[in-house]
């Protein structure tokens, strides 16, 4: 059964920018890693494990894929690369922190007690140099890696595994379409968004149940050549840097 029902979804959508739609499945024969391999594979996604006091596995594991929006920063305070649908009013020319402030203000969702502790929001990372958006620091050192300074995504589809109750909560965060005030037209748009979310939940469940193309663990092939390793600096330069 999908929650909320269609009528409740319509009501929630009229007061929020994002509304979660979810269903529950039995998950006593799966693991977070195997589910990630099935649902995300080589695509873009995340796997978060909860741990208590650094020793004991926590109650929840979270797997995400298909973000509705991704922002990438390649320089503190500069323009951001945008992938996905960007809501109006979100600054992308003033750095990552300004954009995150706008996104958190825009993407308000309802508080629903039945959902896992993590079921939406932003996921990603912020590199050290993002601090340059709020602190005046010396010149940026040469970039010899080409990694983004930060990547943040609005969570789209998620699977939350509840190890305590042995269930999986499949969830789609629906970005509410722009409403016009015409009740019939708005209901039609919301129904279409709800039906799409139901389809995506079915697809997520189907992907989570499919067999893996390759085993998660396999013995090493003795015929494989060892990887070639190169250093980014010579031994003498490294010694100077350490001294």
CSV table of C-alpha atoms in Angstrom, one decimal:
chain,number,residue,atom,x,y,z
A,1,UNK,CA,0.0,0.0,0.0
A,2,UNK,CA,1.2,3.5,-0.9
A,3,UNK,CA,1.2,6.3,1.6
A,4,UNK,CA,-0.2,8.9,1.7
A,5,UNK,CA,-3.3,8.2,-0.3
A,6,UNK,CA,-4.1,10.4,-3.3
A,7,UNK,CA,-6.4,12.8,-1.3
A,8,UNK,CA,-3.9,13.3,1.5
A,9,UNK,CA,-1.1,13.9,-1.0
A,10,UNK,CA,-3.2,16.6,-2.7
A,11,UNK,CA,-3.7,18.3,0.7
A,12,UNK,CA,0.0,18.1,1.7
A,13,UNK,CA,1.1,19.3,-1.7
A,14,UNK,CA,-0.8,22.5,-1.4
A,15,UNK,CA,1.3,23.6,1.6
A,16,UNK,CA,4.7,22.2,0.8
A,17,UNK,CA,7.3,22.1,-1.9
A,18,UNK,CA,8.2,18.5,-1.5
A,19,UNK,CA,6.0,15.6,-0.4
A,20,UNK,CA,7.3,12.1,0.3
A,21,UNK,CA,5.4,9.1,-1.1
A,22,UNK,CA,6.3,5.7,0.3
A,23,UNK,CA,5.6,2.0,0.8
A,24,UNK,CA,7.0,-0.7,3.0
A,25,UNK,CA,8.3,-4.2,2.1
A,26,UNK,CA,9.7,-7.1,4.0
A,27,UNK,CA,13.6,-7.0,4.0
A,28,UNK,CA,14.8,-9.9,6.1
A,29,UNK,CA,16.8,-11.5,3.3
A,30,UNK,CA,18.7,-8.5,1.9
A,31,UNK,CA,21.8,-6.4,3.0
A,32,UNK,CA,22.4,-2.7,2.4
A,33,UNK,CA,25.4,-3.4,0.1
A,34,UNK,CA,23.6,-5.9,-2.1
A,35,UNK,CA,20.6,-3.6,-2.3
A,36,UNK,CA,22.9,-0.7,-3.3
A,37,UNK,CA,24.4,-2.8,-6.0
A,38,UNK,CA,21.0,-3.7,-7.3
A,39,UNK,CA,19.4,-0.2,-7.1
A,40,UNK,CA,22.3,2.0,-7.8
A,41,UNK,CA,25.1,0.0,-9.3
A,42,UNK,CA,27.6,2.2,-11.2
A,43,UNK,CA,25.1,5.2,-11.1
A,44,UNK,CA,25.0,8.2,-8.8
A,45,UNK,CA,23.8,7.4,-5.3
A,46,UNK,CA,24.8,7.0,-1.7
A,47,UNK,CA,24.8,4.4,1.1
A,48,UNK,CA,24.8,5.6,4.7
A,49,UNK,CA,25.1,3.2,7.7
A,50,UNK,CA,24.1,4.2,11.2
A,51,UNK,CA,26.5,3.1,14.0
A,52,UNK,CA,26.1,3.5,17.7
A,53,UNK,CA,29.2,4.6,19.6
A,54,UNK,CA,31.4,3.5,16.8
A,55,UNK,CA,31.0,-0.1,17.7
A,56,UNK,CA,27.5,-1.4,17.1
A,57,UNK,CA,25.5,-1.4,13.9
A,58,UNK,CA,22.6,1.0,14.2
A,59,UNK,CA,19.0,0.5,13.4
A,60,UNK,CA,18.9,2.1,9.9
A,61,UNK,CA,20.7,2.0,6.6
A,62,UNK,CA,19.9,4.5,3.9
A,63,UNK,CA,20.3,4.1,0.1
A,64,UNK,CA,19.6,6.9,-2.3
A,65,UNK,CA,19.5,7.5,-6.1
A,66,UNK,CA,18.1,9.7,-8.8
A,67,UNK,CA,18.3,13.1,-7.1
A,68,UNK,CA,15.9,15.7,-8.4
A,69,UNK,CA,18.7,18.4,-8.4
A,70,UNK,CA,22.5,18.4,-8.0
A,71,UNK,CA,24.7,21.5,-7.5
A,72,UNK,CA,28.5,21.3,-8.1
A,73,UNK,CA,31.0,23.9,-7.0
A,74,UNK,CA,34.4,24.2,-8.7
A,75,UNK,CA,35.5,27.3,-6.9
A,76,UNK,CA,34.6,29.1,-3.7
A,77,UNK,CA,32.0,31.8,-4.3
A,78,UNK,CA,31.7,31.1,-8.0
A,79,UNK,CA,29.0,29.9,-10.3
A,80,UNK,CA,27.6,26.4,-9.7
A,81,UNK,CA,27.0,23.7,-12.2
A,82,UNK,CA,23.3,22.7,-12.1
A,83,UNK,CA,21.9,19.3,-13.0
A,84,UNK,CA,18.1,18.9,-12.7
A,85,UNK,CA,15.2,21.2,-12.2
A,86,UNK,CA,16.3,24.4,-10.4
A,87,UNK,CA,13.4,26.2,-8.6
A,88,UNK,CA,13.1,29.9,-9.2
A,89,UNK,CA,14.9,32.1,-6.8
A,90,UNK,CA,17.8,29.8,-6.0
A,91,UNK,CA,21.1,31.6,-6.2
A,92,UNK,CA,23.8,29.8,-8.2
A,93,UNK,CA,26.2,32.7,-8.7
A,94,UNK,CA,27.2,33.3,-5.1
A,95,UNK,CA,28.7,30.0,-4.1
A,96,UNK,CA,27.5,26.8,-2.6
A,97,UNK,CA,26.6,28.1,0.9
A,98,UNK,CA,24.2,30.7,-0.5
A,99,UNK,CA,22.6,28.1,-2.7
A,100,UNK,CA,22.1,25.7,0.2
A,101,UNK,CA,20.5,28.5,2.2
A,102,UNK,CA,18.0,29.1,-0.5
A,103,UNK,CA,17.3,25.4,-1.1
A,104,UNK,CA,16.7,24.7,2.6
A,105,UNK,CA,14.2,27.6,2.7
A,106,UNK,CA,12.4,26.5,-0.5
A,107,UNK,CA,12.2,22.7,-0.1
A,108,UNK,CA,9.9,22.5,2.9
A,109,UNK,CA,8.2,19.1,3.4
A,110,UNK,CA,5.6,17.9,5.9
A,111,UNK,CA,6.6,16.4,9.3
A,112,UNK,CA,5.4,12.8,9.2
A,113,UNK,CA,6.0,10.6,12.3
A,114,UNK,CA,5.8,7.2,10.4
A,115,UNK,CA,8.9,7.9,8.2
A,116,UNK,CA,12.5,7.0,9.0
A,117,UNK,CA,14.7,9.6,10.6
A,118,UNK,CA,16.3,10.4,7.3
A,119,UNK,CA,13.9,10.5,4.4
A,120,UNK,CA,14.8,13.7,2.4
A,121,UNK,CA,16.8,16.8,2.3
A,122,UNK,CA,20.3,17.3,0.9
A,123,UNK,CA,23.1,14.8,0.5
A,124,UNK,CA,26.7,15.3,-0.6
A,125,UNK,CA,29.9,16.8,0.6
A,126,UNK,CA,31.6,20.1,1.1
A,127,UNK,CA,35.4,20.3,0.7
A,128,UNK,CA,37.8,22.3,2.8
A,129,UNK,CA,38.0,25.2,0.3
A,130,UNK,CA,34.3,26.0,0.7
A,131,UNK,CA,35.3,27.8,3.9
A,132,UNK,CA,36.7,30.5,1.5
A,133,UNK,CA,33.1,31.6,1.0
A,134,UNK,CA,33.0,33.0,4.5
A,135,UNK,CA,36.7,33.4,5.4
A,136,UNK,CA,39.4,35.5,3.7
A,137,UNK,CA,42.3,33.2,3.2
A,138,UNK,CA,45.5,33.3,1.2
A,139,UNK,CA,45.6,32.3,-2.4
A,140,UNK,CA,44.2,28.9,-3.3
A,141,UNK,CA,46.9,26.3,-3.8
A,142,UNK,CA,47.3,24.8,-7.2
A,143,UNK,CA,44.5,22.3,-8.0
A,144,UNK,CA,46.3,19.1,-9.2
A,145,UNK,CA,43.3,16.8,-8.8
A,146,UNK,CA,40.4,18.6,-10.4
A,147,UNK,CA,37.9,17.4,-7.8
A,148,UNK,CA,34.8,19.6,-7.1
A,149,UNK,CA,34.9,21.7,-4.0
A,150,UNK,CA,31.4,20.5,-3.2
A,151,UNK,CA,28.6,18.5,-4.5
A,152,UNK,CA,25.1,18.6,-3.0
A,153,UNK,CA,22.0,16.8,-4.2
A,154,UNK,CA,18.3,17.0,-3.3
A,155,UNK,CA,17.4,13.4,-2.3
A,156,UNK,CA,15.0,11.9,-4.9
A,157,UNK,CA,14.5,8.1,-4.4
A,158,UNK,CA,15.4,6.3,-1.2
A,159,UNK,CA,15.4,2.9,0.5
A,160,UNK,CA,15.6,3.0,4.3
A,161,UNK,CA,16.4,-0.4,5.8
A,162,UNK,CA,15.0,-0.9,9.3
A,163,UNK,CA,17.2,-3.7,10.8
A,164,UNK,CA,15.1,-3.8,13.9
A,165,UNK,CA,11.8,-4.4,12.3
A,166,UNK,CA,13.3,-6.1,9.2
A,167,UNK,CA,11.5,-3.9,6.8
A,168,UNK,CA,12.5,-1.6,3.9
A,169,UNK,CA,10.8,1.7,3.4
A,170,UNK,CA,10.8,2.7,-0.3
A,171,UNK,CA,10.4,6.4,-0.8
A,172,UNK,CA,10.1,9.0,-3.5
A,173,UNK,CA,10.3,12.7,-2.7
A,174,UNK,CA,7.9,14.4,-5.1
A,175,UNK,CA,8.7,17.9,-6.0
A,176,UNK,CA,5.4,19.6,-6.1
A,177,UNK,CA,4.6,21.1,-9.5
A,178,UNK,CA,3.7,24.8,-9.8
A,179,UNK,CA,0.0,25.3,-8.9
A,180,UNK,CA,-2.2,27.8,-10.7
A,181,UNK,CA,-5.1,28.2,-8.3
A,182,UNK,CA,-7.4,26.4,-10.7
A,183,UNK,CA,-8.6,23.4,-8.6
A,184,UNK,CA,-9.3,21.1,-11.5
A,185,UNK,CA,-6.0,21.8,-13.3
A,186,UNK,CA,-4.0,21.6,-10.0
A,187,UNK,CA,-5.6,18.3,-9.1
A,188,UNK,CA,-4.7,16.9,-12.5
A,189,UNK,CA,-1.1,18.0,-12.1
A,190,UNK,CA,-0.9,16.6,-8.6
A,191,UNK,CA,-2.5,13.3,-9.7
A,192,UNK,CA,0.1,13.0,-12.5
A,193,UNK,CA,2.9,13.6,-10.0
A,194,UNK,CA,1.4,11.0,-7.6
A,195,UNK,CA,1.0,8.4,-10.4
A,196,UNK,CA,4.6,9.0,-11.4
A,197,UNK,CA,5.8,8.5,-7.8
A,198,UNK,CA,3.8,5.2,-7.7
A,199,UNK,CA,5.5,4.0,-10.9
A,200,UNK,CA,8.9,5.0,-9.5
A,201,UNK,CA,8.2,3.0,-6.3
A,202,UNK,CA,7.3,0.0,-8.4
A,203,UNK,CA,10.6,0.4,-10.3
A,204,UNK,CA,12.6,0.8,-7.2
A,205,UNK,CA,11.0,-2.4,-5.7
A,206,UNK,CA,11.7,-4.3,-9.0
A,207,UNK,CA,15.3,-3.2,-9.1
A,208,UNK,CA,15.8,-4.2,-5.5
A,209,UNK,CA,14.6,-7.7,-6.2
A,210,UNK,CA,16.5,-8.4,-9.4
A,211,UNK,CA,19.5,-10.8,-9.4
A,212,UNK,CA,23.0,-9.4,-9.4
A,213,UNK,CA,24.9,-9.6,-12.6
A,214,UNK,CA,28.1,-10.3,-10.7
A,215,UNK,CA,28.8,-11.7,-7.2
A,216,UNK,CA,29.7,-9.0,-4.6
A,217,UNK,CA,32.8,-11.0,-3.7
A,218,UNK,CA,34.9,-13.1,-6.1
A,219,UNK,CA,38.4,-14.6,-5.7
A,220,UNK,CA,41.2,-12.6,-7.4
A,221,UNK,CA,42.2,-13.7,-10.9
A,222,UNK,CA,45.9,-14.7,-10.7
A,223,UNK,CA,46.4,-13.7,-14.3
A,224,UNK,CA,45.5,-10.1,-13.6
A,225,UNK,CA,48.4,-7.7,-13.9
A,226,UNK,CA,49.0,-5.6,-10.7
A,227,UNK,CA,47.9,-2.0,-11.1
A,228,UNK,CA,50.5,0.5,-12.1
A,229,UNK,CA,51.2,3.1,-9.4
A,230,UNK,CA,52.6,6.5,-10.0
A,231,UNK,CA,53.5,9.3,-7.6
A,232,UNK,CA,52.4,12.9,-7.8
A,233,UNK,CA,55.8,14.1,-6.6
A,234,UNK,CA,59.3,12.7,-6.5
A,235,UNK,CA,61.0,11.5,-3.3
A,236,UNK,CA,63.3,14.5,-3.0
A,237,UNK,CA,60.4,17.0,-3.3
A,238,UNK,CA,58.4,15.0,-0.7
A,239,UNK,CA,61.2,15.1,1.8
A,240,UNK,CA,61.4,18.9,1.3
A,241,UNK,CA,57.7,19.2,1.9
A,242,UNK,CA,57.9,17.2,5.1
A,243,UNK,CA,60.8,19.2,6.4
